[in-house]
Coordinates of C-alpha atoms and ligand atoms in Angstrom, one line a residue:
M1 CA 74.0 122.7 91.2
H2 CA 75.9 125.3 89.7
V3 CA 74.1 128.6 88.7
Q4 CA 75.2 131.2 85.8
T5 CA 75.5 134.6 87.1
P6 CA 77.4 137.5 86.4
L7 CA 79.5 138.0 89.5
K8 CA 79.8 141.7 90.2
V9 CA 82.8 141.5 92.2
H10 CA 86.1 139.1 92.0
Y11 CA 87.7 139.9 95.5
Y12 CA 88.4 136.2 96.4
G13 CA 90.8 137.0 99.3
S14 CA 94.0 138.7 99.3
V15 CA 96.3 140.4 101.9
V16 CA 96.4 144.1 102.7
V17 CA 99.0 146.2 101.7
L18 CA 99.7 149.7 103.0
L19 CA 101.2 151.5 99.6
G20 CA 103.4 154.3 100.6
T21 CA 104.4 156.8 97.8
R22 CA 105.5 160.6 97.6
D23 CA 104.3 163.3 95.0
E24 CA 106.8 165.2 93.0
E25 CA 106.8 167.8 95.8
G26 CA 107.9 165.1 98.4
R27 CA 104.5 164.9 100.2
A28 CA 103.7 161.4 101.7
N29 CA 100.9 159.6 100.8
L30 CA 99.5 156.1 101.9
A31 CA 96.8 154.0 100.6
P32 CA 95.1 150.5 101.4
M33 CA 95.2 148.3 98.5
S34 CA 94.6 144.4 98.1
S35 CA 95.3 143.9 94.3
A36 CA 98.7 142.3 94.9
W37 CA 100.7 139.3 94.1
W38 CA 104.2 138.4 94.3
L39 CA 106.6 136.4 92.1
G40 CA 110.2 136.0 92.9
Q41 CA 111.8 139.4 93.9
S42 CA 109.0 141.2 92.1
A43 CA 105.2 142.3 93.0
M44 CA 102.4 143.2 90.6
L45 CA 100.0 146.2 91.9
G46 CA 96.5 146.8 90.5
M47 CA 95.6 150.3 91.2
G48 CA 92.7 152.8 89.9
D49 CA 94.2 155.4 87.6
R50 CA 92.2 158.1 89.6
S51 CA 94.1 157.4 92.8
K52 CA 97.0 159.6 93.8
T53 CA 98.9 156.5 94.4
A54 CA 98.8 155.8 90.6
Q55 CA 99.7 159.5 89.9
N56 CA 102.5 159.3 92.5
L57 CA 103.8 155.9 91.2
R58 CA 104.2 157.4 87.6
A59 CA 105.7 160.6 88.8
T60 CA 108.7 159.0 91.5
R61 CA 108.5 155.3 89.9
E62 CA 109.1 154.2 93.5
C63 CA 107.0 152.9 96.8
T64 CA 106.7 150.8 99.9
L65 CA 104.4 147.7 100.4
N66 CA 103.7 148.0 104.1
L67 CA 102.2 144.2 104.8
V68 CA 99.6 144.7 107.2
P69 CA 99.0 142.4 109.9
S70 CA 95.5 141.7 111.2
G71 CA 95.6 143.7 114.4
L72 CA 96.0 146.7 112.0
A73 CA 92.0 146.4 110.8
D74 CA 91.2 149.6 112.2
A75 CA 93.9 151.6 111.1
V76 CA 93.5 150.3 107.5
D77 CA 89.4 151.2 107.9
R78 CA 90.2 154.7 108.8
L79 CA 91.9 155.2 105.4
A80 CA 89.0 153.4 103.6
D81 CA 87.1 156.4 102.6
L82 CA 89.8 159.0 102.0
T83 CA 91.8 160.1 99.0
A84 CA 94.6 162.5 98.5
V85 CA 93.5 163.7 95.3
D86 CA 92.2 167.3 95.0
P87 CA 89.2 167.6 94.3
V88 CA 88.0 164.3 94.9
P89 CA 87.0 162.9 91.6
Q90 CA 82.8 162.7 91.2
T91 CA 82.8 159.0 91.0
K92 CA 84.7 158.4 94.2
A93 CA 82.9 161.4 96.1
A94 CA 79.2 159.7 95.2
K95 CA 80.7 156.7 97.0
G96 CA 81.7 158.8 100.1
Y97 CA 85.4 159.4 99.9
R98 CA 86.8 162.7 101.3
F99 CA 90.0 164.4 100.5
E100 CA 92.8 164.0 103.5
P101 CA 96.4 165.1 102.7
D102 CA 97.7 163.4 106.3
K103 CA 97.0 159.7 105.5
F104 CA 99.6 158.9 108.1
G105 CA 97.8 161.2 110.9
A106 CA 94.2 160.0 109.9
A107 CA 95.4 156.2 110.0
G108 CA 97.2 157.1 113.7
L109 CA 100.3 155.4 112.2
T110 CA 103.8 156.3 112.1
E111 CA 105.8 157.3 109.0
V112 CA 109.2 156.1 108.7
P113 CA 111.7 157.1 106.1
G114 CA 113.0 154.8 103.5
E115 CA 116.5 153.6 103.1
A116 CA 116.5 152.6 99.3
T117 CA 114.0 154.7 98.2
G118 CA 112.5 158.1 99.1
A119 CA 108.9 156.7 99.7
P120 CA 107.6 156.5 103.6
R121 CA 107.3 153.4 105.3
V122 CA 104.5 152.2 108.0
A123 CA 106.7 151.7 111.5
E124 CA 103.6 149.5 112.7
C125 CA 103.7 147.0 109.8
P126 CA 106.4 144.0 110.4
I127 CA 107.1 143.4 107.0
Q128 CA 108.2 146.5 104.7
L129 CA 109.4 146.3 101.3
E130 CA 110.9 149.3 99.7
C131 CA 110.5 148.8 95.5
R132 CA 111.4 150.5 92.5
I133 CA 108.7 150.7 89.7
V134 CA 110.0 149.3 86.6
A135 CA 106.6 148.9 83.9
A136 CA 103.4 150.0 84.1
H137 CA 100.6 148.0 81.9
P138 CA 97.1 149.1 81.2
F139 CA 94.9 146.9 82.7
G140 CA 91.2 146.5 82.8
K141 CA 89.1 149.5 83.1
G142 CA 90.7 152.6 84.1
C143 CA 93.4 150.8 86.2
T144 CA 97.1 150.2 85.8
A145 CA 99.4 147.0 86.8
F146 CA 102.5 148.2 88.2
E147 CA 105.6 146.1 88.3
A148 CA 107.3 146.5 91.3
E149 CA 111.2 145.3 92.0
I150 CA 111.7 144.8 95.4
L151 CA 115.1 146.7 96.5
Q152 CA 115.4 146.2 100.1
S153 CA 113.1 144.3 103.0
H154 CA 112.6 145.2 106.5
V155 CA 111.0 142.5 108.7
D156 CA 110.7 142.4 112.2
E157 CA 112.3 139.4 114.0
S158 CA 109.0 138.2 115.4
V159 CA 107.4 137.1 112.0
L160 CA 110.9 135.2 110.9
V161 CA 112.1 131.7 111.2
P162 CA 114.6 132.3 113.9
G163 CA 117.9 132.7 112.1
T164 CA 116.6 132.6 108.5
A165 CA 115.8 134.7 105.8
Y166 CA 112.0 133.2 106.0
V167 CA 109.1 134.6 107.0
D168 CA 107.1 132.0 109.4
P169 CA 103.4 131.3 108.2
V170 CA 102.4 130.8 111.5
A171 CA 103.7 133.8 113.1
W172 CA 102.6 135.9 110.3
D173 CA 98.6 136.6 110.5
P174 CA 98.2 139.1 107.7
L175 CA 95.2 141.2 107.0
I176 CA 92.8 139.7 104.3
M177 CA 90.5 141.5 102.3
K178 CA 87.7 139.3 100.8
F179 CA 84.8 140.6 98.9
C180 CA 85.6 144.1 100.5
D181 CA 85.3 142.6 104.1
Y182 CA 88.3 142.4 106.6
F183 CA 89.4 138.7 107.6
G184 CA 92.5 137.6 109.9
E185 CA 92.8 134.8 112.1
A186 CA 90.5 133.0 109.9
R187 CA 87.5 134.9 110.9
N188 CA 85.6 138.3 110.1
L189 CA 87.4 141.1 111.8
R190 CA 85.1 144.3 111.8
E191 CA 83.0 146.0 109.7
S192 CA 84.0 147.8 106.7
T193 CA 83.4 151.1 105.3
L194 CA 84.2 150.0 102.1
A195 CA 81.8 147.2 102.1
A196 CA 79.3 149.4 103.6
N197 CA 80.0 152.5 100.9
W198 CA 80.0 150.0 97.9
R199 CA 76.6 148.6 99.3
M200 CA 77.7 144.7 99.4
P201 CA 75.2 142.2 100.3
R202 CA 75.9 140.9 103.7
G203 CA 75.4 137.3 103.1
R204 CA 76.2 135.2 106.0
L205 CA 78.0 137.9 107.9
G206 CA 74.4 138.5 108.8
R207 CA 74.8 142.5 109.3
A208 CA 72.3 144.9 108.5
A209 CA 73.5 146.8 104.9
Ligands
LIG1 C1 91.4 147.1 102.4 C2 91.2 148.1 100.8 C3 91.8 147.7 99.9 C4 91.7 148.2 98.6 N1 92.4 147.9 97.5 C5 92.4 148.5 96.4 C6 93.4 148.2 95.3 O1 93.9 146.8 95.2 N2 93.5 149.1 94.0 C7 93.1 150.1 94.0 O2 93.1 151.0 93.1 N3 92.1 150.6 95.2 C8 91.9 149.8 96.2 N4 91.5 150.2 97.5 C9 90.9 151.8 97.3 C10 91.9 152.8 97.6 O3 92.6 152.8 98.9 C11 91.3 154.1 97.6 O4 91.1 154.4 96.1 C12 91.9 155.2 97.9 O5 91.2 156.4 97.7 C13 93.5 155.6 97.2 O6 94.1 156.6 97.9 P1 94.8 157.8 97.1 O7 93.6 158.3 96.1 O8 95.2 158.9 98.3 O9 95.8 157.0 96.4 C14 91.3 149.6 98.8 C15 90.7 150.2 99.6 C16 90.7 149.1 101.0 C17 90.2 149.9 102.1

């Protein structure tokens, strides 16, 4: 039987991306995001307008999309309540966000320079896509859908079908965000700071809120 209920969250499960950007002064930023989808050689990226990342995308019109393997769930979660916006917007401060100018250091991840763009890449991510932002569409309430054209792909051989330009879907085990919780290897991987701060009900995860 279906019940009619106004769902509060519609995050049904999508890959986690670490979005690398720079501000106008060249300072690197890194933000976890999961509202991303791909078609052909383009990606659509949904970002809240209050994020430093959205500001950087508008200012420099370039970024890297670093696809996160399930083994990096801890590193992603270390960024979950950080923003490079100073002062932290009140709505975010109320959800536990803190200002952090050095996201790479905070995550314990290694910055590698881009080749096709000035945006920073994440060495630990086996798939790194350098992109140019070609359009920005207002989306929902206070969000923007940034259209990114992929200029250059850096792929670790370990996730490729040998001798081809195709990713092996068995070798590639993405970190998935599903209703604010982390999944990979088809199981829940760890407690999620975002889920705790958003006071998400635990349901079948069976943990205390
Ligand atoms: C796993 C994960 C996925 C997220 N997905 C998104 C997203 O798709 N869009 C978005 O605007 N924020 C998303 N966030 C929240 C941003 O990372 C957060 O707003 C962060 O403060 C942005 O950093 P910045 O202000 O330094 O850019 C996500 C956070 C986590 C932990």
